[in-house]
Structures are given as structure tokens and as C-alpha cells.
């Protein structure tokens, strides 16, 4: 009898597991497929099954690693000539960006892309506009090596850090192997993981505080859902969890002109025709602080970015009132930088 019960339980668990996997893939599929665009606002604000989630109030991290990572992040010693640090282009006081259309690195060289924020980057499913780095750790090699960013290499960086007494001591306190490229990456990415901005007014609303948003801001959120922005901008970051083509309802790039390699997006990685102009959907957390917008830094204001999104991603001409409501909603996504990290 006991055996029979155990067998039944096992069968039941297997069934439950298969069911969960099937449900999981359906949800995954639903997540990646933009929902049909409904001209009539039909989605209720604060509905039960939200495709968005608040940022956790805290993430448990090794404080020593965070402190070492913070120091490395701000240290120009990581660049070839000691002139550029990660923080040169990702300033916490500027929403984790440089507020330039295209970033400027070593020797005053200009890149082709707008710097995305490092804030909440830990929640992105991939890093970079084209998603070529799977993790924050992997991402770091990009700027370190880039001729127009830091133009350095690991042997040089390790040698420079080893020549510094404080770094030697700090690394050995945390890592038995001391200063290695892996440990440098680990410290920097742990620091980046601490750069989360919880407790925005929107998150307080999601957690049940109805008064955290004004009526207009709630209208904005309703538009954001009803028009289908949320089919791409979703998850904890309201973005950062899928790739999408830029220019679904119109040829953004031909209209803008002067197409560059960086405009090809994921195509540069996969060489697949279907990936031409495909980008990681950017997160919208703190978006009020990170102008200019888009991978090309072409939109100066949120209103302009929202208008372009309506036109090219939804085939919808948004009127000034609708745009204003959405912009007011986007303004509620500004969170708090953890106190110990305030710039
Ligand atoms: C010269 C300016 C510059 C410097 C220096 C720089 N970055 Fe960036 N960062 C950028 C740009 C531009 C991008 C977008 C590049 C791309 O998508 O190909 C970016 C992308 C990122 C991303 C991906 C975010 C996302 O949402 O995809 C992270 C994380 C990041 N940088 C962290 C760092 C770290 C860590 C360092 C130092 C090791 C660093 N950056 C140095 C300009 C810079
Ligand atoms: C089909 C997917 C999709 C839909 C729908 C969509 N977006 Fe986007 N959004 C993207 C992609 C992809 C980008 C990045 C484009 C680029 O720069 O290459 C983006 C970029 C943005 C940006 C700029 C963020 C930054 O940091 O540069 C904002 C703001 C934005 N979207 C808001 C909206 C709003 C508001 C709506 C609804 C009116 C919307 N999006 C609808 C996919 C989408």
C-alpha cells in the first residue's frame, strides 16, 4: 500500500512537472509575441496578472566585493592611458549614463552608440543593445578592449593593479587567487548588481499604494498597457527581457537616413536577415533621467521617443494628450539609488 502511494505520488509529481514546463513555455511564448493592438483601451490598471514587477527592495551581495567593484568601476587605471573609467560614461548622478547621443572614450574618440544605463542592468536578460553579452561579467571585456572606449587589455590591467598596494591587499582579502581578470570582472559585476533603484512611485503603486500615482499617471499606465507598449516593455525593468525589431510599422532607418553598422543591431552578431535592426528592448526604469534616447541617441525628449514608438512600433499616431499621459507615467519609474551608493 505504502509503495503504491509512493508510486502514485511520483507519477503525480512528474505530471505536475510536465504541466508546469508546458505552462512555462506558453507564458514564455506569450511574453515574446507582441500582443494584438487593441484600439480601444481595454486593459484595467492594476489588473491581477501583471506582466511587470517591482524592483526588489534589496539584493543580498558581498559588501567587500561591492566596495572593491565600486573602486574599480571609477578607476581610470583600467584604460590604456589612465584617462577613462567605466564611470566616465556611466555616471550615477546622470541616471547611470553620460547623457550624450554617442559616448566619447579614450583620445576623445566617439562611438556609434548611446550608452544605456548601468542602473538595474542586473535584471536584463542580455547586455548591450545587440545583446551580445550574456552576463554582466562577460559585458566588461567590451569597453575594456574597445579602441574608442578604454583601449586596454587584461595583462596590462592586472600588472597595473598588482603594482598598487591597496588593490593587492583588497583582492587578497576577498579572493584567494588575488588579482586576476576573472576576479576583476566578478568585483565589478557584483558592484553593478548593487545598482538597483527600488521604491519608485510606480513600484509603490504595484505594491498596492493606490495613492502613489496621480490620475493622469494612472491614465498613462493604462495607455501604456492598452496600446501594447507593455508587450515589449515588460518584466522588472519594463524592458530588457526580449529582442525586437525597431521599425515594425514603418522603416525608421530609411526615414532617419545615414544608416551605420551599429544600426543593424543583432544582425551584426548573427548575420541573419531576420535580425536586421533588431535590438534588445531597453528597460524604462529611470528613463526620465537618461535622455537622449534610442541606440542612436536621436530622440532628445521622452515625448519625442514616445511619439516615435507609437508610430514605428505600434503603427499608431498618438495625440499630444496621450503622449503627455504616457510621459507622466514614465516619470514615475524613477527609483531610489541605494543610500550607501548615492553620488
Ligand atoms: C566610452 C564610454 C563607455 C565606457 C568607458 C564604458 N561604457 Fe559601458 N557602455 C557604453 C556604451 C556606448 C554602451 C552600449 C554599447 C553597445 O550596446 O554595444 C555601454 C553598455 C554597457 C552595459 C550594458 C547595459 C545594457 O543595458 O545593455 C553595461 C552593463 C556597461 N556598459 C558597463 C560598463 C562597465 C562595467 C564599464 C567599465 C569596464 C563600462 N561600461 C565602460 C559606454 C561606455
Ligand atoms: C514591438 C516592441 C515595442 C513596442 C510595442 C514599444 N517599444 Fe519602446 N522600444 C522598443 C525597442 C526595440 C526600443 C529600442 C529602439 C532602439 O533604440 O533601437 C525601444 C525604445 C524605447 C524607448 C527609449 C528608451 C531608451 O533608453 O533609449 C522608450 C522611452 C520607449 N521605447 C517607450 C515605449 C512606449 C511608451 C511604447 C508604447 C507607446 C513603446 N515603447 C512600444 C520596443 C518596443
Short mmCIF file of C-alpha atoms and ligand atoms in Angstrom, two decimals:
data_model
loop_
_atom_site.label_atom_id
_atom_site.label_comp_id
_atom_site.label_asym_id
_atom_site.label_seq_id
_atom_site.Cartn_x
_atom_site.Cartn_y
_atom_site.Cartn_z
CA UNK A 1 0.00 0.00 0.00
CA UNK A 2 2.81 2.32 1.01
CA UNK A 3 4.64 1.53 -2.25
CA UNK A 4 1.55 2.18 -4.25
CA UNK A 5 1.10 5.55 -2.61
CA UNK A 6 4.72 6.45 -3.29
CA UNK A 7 4.35 5.40 -6.93
CA UNK A 8 1.20 7.48 -7.29
CA UNK A 9 2.94 10.42 -5.72
CA UNK A 10 5.86 10.07 -8.13
CA UNK A 11 3.54 9.87 -11.13
CA UNK A 12 1.65 12.87 -9.86
CA UNK A 13 4.86 14.89 -9.43
CA UNK A 14 6.04 14.01 -12.94
CA UNK A 15 2.68 15.07 -14.33
CA UNK A 16 2.77 18.30 -12.34
CA UNK A 17 6.31 18.99 -13.53
CA UNK A 18 5.37 18.43 -17.20
CA UNK A 19 2.34 20.66 -16.76
CA UNK A 20 4.49 23.43 -15.27
CA UNK A 21 7.01 23.17 -18.12
CA UNK A 22 4.21 23.35 -20.69
CA UNK A 23 2.64 26.32 -18.91
CA UNK A 24 6.06 27.95 -18.62
CA UNK A 25 6.74 27.69 -22.36
CA UNK A 26 3.27 29.03 -23.16
CA UNK A 27 3.90 32.02 -20.93
CA UNK A 28 7.36 32.43 -22.43
CA UNK A 29 5.81 32.37 -25.90
CA UNK A 30 3.13 34.82 -24.86
CA UNK A 31 5.84 37.08 -23.47
CA UNK A 32 7.80 37.15 -26.73
CA UNK A 33 4.85 37.65 -29.03
CA UNK A 34 3.68 41.24 -29.14
CA UNK A 35 0.01 41.22 -28.24
CA UNK A 36 -2.55 42.28 -30.81
CA UNK A 37 -3.04 46.00 -30.83
CA UNK A 38 -6.39 46.94 -29.49
CA UNK A 39 -7.59 50.41 -30.48
CA UNK A 40 -9.98 50.56 -27.52
CA UNK A 41 -8.32 50.88 -24.13
CA UNK A 42 -9.45 47.65 -22.52
CA UNK A 43 -6.80 46.72 -20.00
CA UNK A 44 -7.68 47.61 -16.46
CA UNK A 45 -4.93 49.34 -14.49
CA UNK A 46 -3.80 47.23 -11.52
CA UNK A 47 -5.14 44.01 -13.03
CA UNK A 48 -4.30 40.80 -11.18
CA UNK A 49 -1.84 39.23 -13.63
CA UNK A 50 0.68 41.98 -14.18
CA UNK A 51 3.40 41.45 -16.77
CA UNK A 52 5.53 43.94 -14.81
CA UNK A 53 7.01 43.57 -11.34
CA UNK A 54 8.52 45.91 -8.76
CA UNK A 55 12.28 46.01 -8.21
CA UNK A 56 13.19 44.04 -5.08
CA UNK A 57 13.93 46.39 -2.17
CA UNK A 58 17.36 44.82 -1.67
CA UNK A 59 19.60 42.13 -3.13
CA UNK A 60 21.98 40.22 -0.86
CA UNK A 61 25.53 40.87 -2.05
CA UNK A 62 29.04 40.57 -0.60
CA UNK A 63 29.74 44.09 0.70
CA UNK A 64 33.51 43.78 0.30
CA UNK A 65 33.11 42.84 -3.35
CA UNK A 66 30.68 45.71 -3.90
CA UNK A 67 33.18 48.16 -2.40
CA UNK A 68 36.08 46.81 -4.48
CA UNK A 69 33.90 46.80 -7.61
CA UNK A 70 32.87 50.40 -6.99
CA UNK A 71 36.52 51.43 -6.77
CA UNK A 72 37.40 49.59 -9.99
CA UNK A 73 34.36 51.00 -11.78
CA UNK A 74 35.54 54.53 -11.03
CA UNK A 75 39.24 53.92 -11.69
CA UNK A 76 40.68 55.27 -14.97
CA UNK A 77 43.66 52.98 -14.43
CA UNK A 78 41.61 50.36 -16.29
CA UNK A 79 42.04 52.32 -19.54
CA UNK A 80 45.23 52.32 -21.66
CA UNK A 81 46.35 55.87 -20.79
CA UNK A 82 44.59 56.28 -17.44
CA UNK A 83 42.07 58.76 -18.78
CA UNK A 84 38.74 56.87 -18.89
CA UNK A 85 36.87 54.81 -16.31
CA UNK A 86 33.57 52.96 -16.52
CA UNK A 87 32.11 55.86 -14.55
CA UNK A 88 33.21 58.35 -17.24
CA UNK A 89 30.31 57.12 -19.38
CA UNK A 90 28.03 55.72 -16.68
CA UNK A 91 27.56 58.46 -14.09
CA UNK A 92 25.23 57.62 -11.22
CA UNK A 93 24.39 61.32 -10.98
CA UNK A 94 23.11 61.16 -14.59
CA UNK A 95 20.92 58.09 -14.27
CA UNK A 96 23.84 55.73 -14.98
CA UNK A 97 24.53 57.23 -18.42
CA UNK A 98 26.60 60.08 -19.90
CA UNK A 99 23.63 61.96 -21.37
CA UNK A 100 25.40 62.16 -24.74
CA UNK A 101 23.92 60.97 -28.05
CA UNK A 102 27.06 58.88 -28.55
CA UNK A 103 29.66 58.18 -25.89
CA UNK A 104 33.14 59.65 -26.02
CA UNK A 105 36.04 57.47 -24.88
CA UNK A 106 39.82 57.46 -24.98
CA UNK A 107 41.59 60.10 -27.15
CA UNK A 108 38.24 61.86 -27.43
CA UNK A 109 37.02 59.20 -29.86
CA UNK A 110 33.31 58.98 -30.41
CA UNK A 111 31.48 55.64 -30.60
CA UNK A 112 28.38 54.86 -32.64
CA UNK A 113 26.02 54.13 -29.77
CA UNK A 114 24.18 55.82 -26.95
CA UNK A 115 25.27 54.49 -23.55
CA UNK A 116 22.48 52.57 -21.82
CA UNK A 117 22.21 52.92 -18.07
CA UNK A 118 24.07 50.59 -15.73
CA UNK A 119 21.29 51.02 -13.17
CA UNK A 120 19.21 47.84 -12.87
CA UNK A 121 21.27 46.25 -15.67
CA UNK A 122 21.39 43.14 -13.47
CA UNK A 123 17.76 42.50 -14.46
CA UNK A 124 18.43 42.50 -18.23
CA UNK A 125 18.40 39.08 -19.90
CA UNK A 126 21.40 40.12 -22.01
CA UNK A 127 23.73 43.12 -22.10
CA UNK A 128 24.40 45.64 -24.91
CA UNK A 129 21.93 46.94 -27.49
CA UNK A 130 22.52 43.86 -29.62
CA UNK A 131 22.56 41.52 -26.62
CA UNK A 132 25.99 40.10 -27.49
CA UNK A 133 26.98 39.64 -23.83
CA UNK A 134 25.06 37.05 -21.84
CA UNK A 135 26.09 38.35 -18.43
CA UNK A 136 27.39 41.48 -16.71
CA UNK A 137 30.71 39.72 -16.25
CA UNK A 138 31.02 38.97 -19.96
CA UNK A 139 29.98 42.54 -20.81
CA UNK A 140 33.07 44.06 -19.16
CA UNK A 141 35.51 42.87 -21.84
CA UNK A 142 33.66 45.06 -24.36
CA UNK A 143 34.55 48.53 -23.07
CA UNK A 144 37.96 47.37 -21.76
CA UNK A 145 39.09 46.35 -25.26
CA UNK A 146 37.16 48.83 -27.41
CA UNK A 147 39.56 51.16 -29.22
CA UNK A 148 37.11 54.03 -28.77
CA UNK A 149 36.33 53.35 -25.10
CA UNK A 150 39.19 52.16 -22.84
CA UNK A 151 41.55 50.52 -25.37
CA UNK A 152 43.25 48.26 -22.84
CA UNK A 153 43.81 44.55 -22.21
CA UNK A 154 43.85 42.22 -19.21
CA UNK A 155 47.64 41.64 -18.90
CA UNK A 156 48.21 45.43 -18.69
CA UNK A 157 45.36 45.94 -16.23
CA UNK A 158 46.45 43.06 -13.98
CA UNK A 159 50.03 44.40 -13.99
CA UNK A 160 48.89 47.92 -13.08
CA UNK A 161 46.64 46.71 -10.28
CA UNK A 162 49.36 44.41 -8.91
CA UNK A 163 51.68 47.39 -8.65
CA UNK A 164 49.19 49.01 -6.26
CA UNK A 165 49.48 48.02 -2.60
CA UNK A 166 45.84 48.77 -1.69
CA UNK A 167 44.44 46.74 -4.58
CA UNK A 168 46.76 43.80 -3.76
CA UNK A 169 45.53 43.81 -0.19
CA UNK A 170 41.85 44.26 -1.06
CA UNK A 171 41.83 41.50 -3.67
CA UNK A 172 43.62 39.02 -1.36
CA UNK A 173 41.12 39.68 1.41
CA UNK A 174 38.31 38.51 -0.89
CA UNK A 175 39.84 36.21 -3.49
CA UNK A 176 42.45 33.54 -2.66
CA UNK A 177 43.95 33.84 -6.18
CA UNK A 178 44.29 37.62 -5.81
CA UNK A 179 44.25 39.90 -8.85
CA UNK A 180 43.03 38.03 -11.95
CA UNK A 181 40.80 39.08 -14.88
CA UNK A 182 38.04 36.80 -13.55
CA UNK A 183 38.16 38.37 -10.10
CA UNK A 184 38.19 41.90 -11.53
CA UNK A 185 35.11 41.01 -13.59
CA UNK A 186 33.49 39.44 -10.55
CA UNK A 187 34.04 42.50 -8.34
CA UNK A 188 32.80 44.98 -10.98
CA UNK A 189 29.72 42.92 -11.81
CA UNK A 190 28.89 42.49 -8.11
CA UNK A 191 29.02 46.27 -7.73
CA UNK A 192 26.81 46.67 -10.80
CA UNK A 193 24.33 44.21 -9.28
CA UNK A 194 24.03 46.57 -6.33
CA UNK A 195 22.95 49.41 -8.63
CA UNK A 196 19.24 48.80 -8.33
CA UNK A 197 16.71 51.57 -7.85
CA UNK A 198 13.75 50.26 -5.86
CA UNK A 199 10.79 52.10 -4.43
CA UNK A 200 9.80 54.25 -7.39
CA UNK A 201 6.28 55.63 -7.17
CA UNK A 202 5.24 53.08 -9.80
CA UNK A 203 6.60 50.24 -7.65
CA UNK A 204 4.77 51.57 -4.62
CA UNK A 205 1.63 51.56 -6.77
CA UNK A 206 2.33 47.98 -7.88
CA UNK A 207 2.70 47.02 -4.23
CA UNK A 208 -0.78 48.31 -3.55
CA UNK A 209 -0.42 52.02 -2.74
CA UNK A 210 -3.17 53.44 -4.96
CA UNK A 211 -2.26 57.00 -4.00
CA UNK A 212 1.32 56.68 -5.24
CA UNK A 213 0.19 57.69 -8.76
CA UNK A 214 -1.93 60.65 -9.82
CA UNK A 215 -4.99 60.18 -12.02
CA UNK A 216 -3.08 61.30 -15.12
CA UNK A 217 -0.18 58.97 -14.35
CA UNK A 218 -2.64 56.09 -13.99
CA UNK A 219 -4.17 57.07 -17.35
CA UNK A 220 -0.66 56.96 -18.76
CA UNK A 221 -0.10 53.47 -17.40
CA UNK A 222 -3.45 52.44 -18.82
CA UNK A 223 -2.43 53.75 -22.27
CA UNK A 224 0.92 52.00 -21.91
CA UNK A 225 -0.92 48.71 -21.45
CA UNK A 226 -3.81 49.26 -23.83
CA UNK A 227 -1.71 50.44 -26.77
CA UNK A 228 0.66 47.50 -26.35
CA UNK A 229 3.86 49.21 -25.16
CA UNK A 230 3.83 46.60 -22.42
CA UNK A 231 4.03 43.73 -24.90
CA UNK A 232 7.67 44.70 -25.40
CA UNK A 233 8.47 46.79 -22.30
CA UNK A 234 7.75 44.33 -19.53
CA UNK A 235 9.31 42.46 -16.61
CA UNK A 236 11.11 44.11 -13.69
CA UNK A 237 12.84 46.64 -15.96
CA UNK A 238 9.87 47.29 -18.25
CA UNK A 239 12.20 46.05 -20.95
CA UNK A 240 15.45 44.13 -21.07
CA UNK A 241 13.84 40.72 -21.47
CA UNK A 242 13.49 40.27 -25.24
CA UNK A 243 14.75 41.33 -28.67
CA UNK A 244 12.50 43.26 -31.04
CA UNK A 245 12.82 44.89 -34.40
CA UNK A 246 12.96 48.72 -34.44
CA UNK A 247 10.58 49.74 -37.20
CA UNK A 248 7.75 47.22 -37.24
CA UNK A 249 5.17 49.59 -38.73
CA UNK A 250 7.50 51.75 -40.79
CA UNK A 251 11.09 51.97 -41.92
CA UNK A 252 12.63 54.04 -39.14
CA UNK A 253 16.11 53.76 -40.61
CA UNK A 254 15.29 54.87 -44.15
CA UNK A 255 13.25 57.74 -42.71
CA UNK A 256 16.16 58.78 -40.47
CA UNK A 257 18.84 58.22 -43.15
CA UNK A 258 22.61 57.69 -42.88
CA UNK A 259 22.44 54.03 -41.85
CA UNK A 260 25.53 52.85 -39.96
CA UNK A 261 26.81 49.44 -38.91
CA UNK A 262 25.53 49.90 -35.35
CA UNK A 263 22.00 50.37 -36.78
CA UNK A 264 21.99 46.75 -37.94
CA UNK A 265 21.66 45.63 -34.31
CA UNK A 266 21.63 41.89 -33.75
CA UNK A 267 22.34 41.26 -37.42
CA UNK A 268 25.97 42.15 -36.63
CA UNK A 269 26.11 39.14 -34.30
CA UNK A 270 24.02 36.52 -36.09
CA UNK A 271 24.25 37.63 -39.79
CA UNK A 272 20.61 36.56 -40.05
CA UNK A 273 18.42 38.72 -42.28
CA UNK A 274 15.60 38.46 -39.73
CA UNK A 275 17.87 40.12 -37.15
CA UNK A 276 18.48 43.26 -39.19
CA UNK A 277 17.58 46.29 -36.99
CA UNK A 278 16.70 44.01 -34.08
CA UNK A 279 17.68 45.31 -30.63
CA UNK A 280 17.28 44.38 -27.02
CA UNK A 281 14.18 46.23 -25.84
CA UNK A 282 15.67 48.75 -23.40
CA UNK A 283 14.40 48.91 -19.84
CA UNK A 284 12.46 52.06 -18.96
CA UNK A 285 13.44 52.35 -15.30
CA UNK A 286 14.66 55.92 -14.52
CA UNK A 287 14.07 56.76 -18.18
CA UNK A 288 13.20 60.36 -17.25
CA UNK A 289 16.88 60.81 -16.34
CA UNK A 290 18.56 59.17 -19.32
CA UNK A 291 17.93 61.31 -22.40
CA UNK A 292 18.77 61.32 -25.26
CA UNK A 293 17.00 58.12 -26.28
CA UNK A 294 17.40 55.13 -28.61
CA UNK A 295 20.54 53.30 -29.62
CA UNK A 296 21.42 56.23 -31.86
CA UNK A 297 20.66 58.89 -29.24
CA UNK A 298 18.36 60.56 -31.75
CA UNK A 299 15.39 61.48 -29.55
CA UNK A 300 16.04 64.37 -27.18
CA UNK A 301 12.89 64.17 -25.12
CA UNK A 302 10.65 61.46 -23.76
CA UNK A 303 7.70 62.95 -25.63
CA UNK A 304 9.59 62.54 -28.90
CA UNK A 305 10.65 58.98 -28.03
CA UNK A 306 7.07 58.01 -27.15
CA UNK A 307 5.77 59.52 -30.38
CA UNK A 308 8.32 57.56 -32.43
CA UNK A 309 7.47 54.35 -30.54
CA UNK A 310 3.78 54.87 -31.31
CA UNK A 311 4.49 55.38 -34.98
CA UNK A 312 7.14 52.75 -35.70
CA UNK A 313 6.40 50.05 -33.10
CA UNK A 314 2.62 50.27 -32.93
CA UNK A 315 1.51 51.92 -36.18
CA UNK A 316 -0.36 54.46 -34.11
CA UNK A 317 -0.32 58.21 -34.25
CA UNK A 318 -0.52 59.26 -30.60
CA UNK A 319 -2.06 62.66 -29.89
CA UNK A 320 -0.35 65.18 -27.57
CA UNK A 321 -2.64 64.30 -24.64
CA UNK A 322 -1.93 60.56 -24.95
CA UNK A 323 1.80 61.25 -25.24
CA UNK A 324 1.74 63.54 -22.21
CA UNK A 325 -0.06 60.94 -20.09
CA UNK A 326 2.44 58.24 -21.03
CA UNK A 327 5.36 60.60 -20.34
CA UNK A 328 3.89 61.39 -16.92
CA UNK A 329 3.63 57.66 -16.26
CA UNK A 330 7.25 57.13 -17.39
CA UNK A 331 8.30 59.79 -14.89
CA UNK A 332 7.01 57.60 -12.06
CA UNK A 333 9.62 54.95 -12.90
CA UNK A 334 12.40 56.93 -11.24
CA UNK A 335 13.55 54.93 -8.22
CA UNK A 336 15.94 55.44 -5.33
CA UNK A 337 19.65 54.80 -5.59
CA UNK A 338 20.63 52.70 -2.53
CA UNK A 339 21.82 55.13 0.17
CA UNK A 340 25.34 53.79 0.52
CA UNK A 341 25.87 54.42 -3.19
CA UNK A 342 24.36 57.90 -3.51
CA UNK A 343 26.64 60.01 -5.71
C1 LIG B 1 33.39 55.47 -23.61
C2 LIG B 1 32.18 55.28 -22.85
C3 LIG B 1 32.00 53.99 -22.08
C4 LIG B 1 32.85 53.43 -21.16
C5 LIG B 1 34.23 53.91 -20.75
C6 LIG B 1 32.17 52.28 -20.64
N1 LIG B 1 30.95 52.16 -21.20
FE1 LIG B 1 29.52 50.80 -20.74
N2 LIG B 1 28.52 51.30 -22.39
C7 LIG B 1 28.82 52.35 -23.24
C8 LIG B 1 28.06 52.22 -24.47
C9 LIG B 1 28.10 53.16 -25.66
C10 LIG B 1 27.31 51.04 -24.33
C11 LIG B 1 26.42 50.41 -25.40
C12 LIG B 1 27.34 49.58 -26.29
C13 LIG B 1 26.67 48.51 -27.09
O1 LIG B 1 25.49 48.24 -26.88
O2 LIG B 1 27.33 47.91 -27.95
C14 LIG B 1 27.58 50.52 -23.00
C15 LIG B 1 26.97 49.40 -22.44
C16 LIG B 1 27.17 48.97 -21.14
C17 LIG B 1 26.37 48.00 -20.44
C18 LIG B 1 25.14 47.29 -20.99
C19 LIG B 1 23.87 47.86 -20.47
C20 LIG B 1 22.68 47.36 -21.23
O3 LIG B 1 21.54 47.66 -20.83
O4 LIG B 1 22.83 46.69 -22.26
C21 LIG B 1 26.92 47.82 -19.21
C22 LIG B 1 26.45 46.90 -18.11
C23 LIG B 1 28.09 48.68 -19.15
N3 LIG B 1 28.19 49.38 -20.32
C24 LIG B 1 29.00 48.71 -18.11
C25 LIG B 1 30.28 49.26 -18.26
C26 LIG B 1 31.43 48.92 -17.44
C27 LIG B 1 31.44 47.94 -16.30
C28 LIG B 1 32.47 49.67 -17.90
C29 LIG B 1 33.90 49.67 -17.43
C30 LIG B 1 34.62 48.40 -17.51
C31 LIG B 1 31.96 50.48 -19.00
N4 LIG B 1 30.64 50.18 -19.21
C32 LIG B 1 32.71 51.43 -19.69
C33 LIG B 1 29.72 53.34 -22.97
C34 LIG B 1 30.81 53.16 -22.13
C1 LIG B 2 7.38 45.91 -30.67
C2 LIG B 2 8.13 46.24 -29.47
C3 LIG B 2 7.97 47.62 -28.86
C4 LIG B 2 6.81 48.30 -28.57
C5 LIG B 2 5.39 47.86 -28.85
C6 LIG B 2 7.22 49.52 -27.92
N1 LIG B 2 8.57 49.58 -27.82
FE1 LIG B 2 9.62 51.07 -26.97
N2 LIG B 2 11.34 50.23 -27.63
C7 LIG B 2 11.43 49.04 -28.33
C8 LIG B 2 12.78 48.88 -28.83
C9 LIG B 2 13.30 47.70 -29.64
C10 LIG B 2 13.48 50.03 -28.44
C11 LIG B 2 14.93 50.36 -28.78
C12 LIG B 2 14.98 51.04 -30.12
C13 LIG B 2 16.40 51.41 -30.49
O1 LIG B 2 16.91 52.37 -29.95
O2 LIG B 2 16.99 50.74 -31.30
C14 LIG B 2 12.56 50.85 -27.67
C15 LIG B 2 12.89 52.05 -27.06
C16 LIG B 2 12.02 52.81 -26.28
C17 LIG B 2 12.38 53.98 -25.53
C18 LIG B 2 13.76 54.60 -25.44
C19 LIG B 2 14.50 54.04 -24.24
C20 LIG B 2 15.95 54.42 -24.17
O3 LIG B 2 16.51 54.30 -23.08
O4 LIG B 2 16.54 54.83 -25.18
C21 LIG B 2 11.26 54.44 -24.90
C22 LIG B 2 11.13 55.64 -24.00
C23 LIG B 2 10.19 53.54 -25.26
N3 LIG B 2 10.69 52.57 -26.10
C24 LIG B 2 8.87 53.67 -24.85
C25 LIG B 2 7.81 52.98 -25.46
C26 LIG B 2 6.43 53.32 -25.32
C27 LIG B 2 5.89 54.44 -24.44
C28 LIG B 2 5.71 52.48 -26.10
C29 LIG B 2 4.23 52.49 -26.38
C30 LIG B 2 3.71 53.70 -26.94
C31 LIG B 2 6.67 51.56 -26.69
N4 LIG B 2 7.93 51.91 -26.30
C32 LIG B 2 6.33 50.50 -27.50
C33 LIG B 2 10.41 48.13 -28.50
C34 LIG B 2 9.07 48.45 -28.39
#
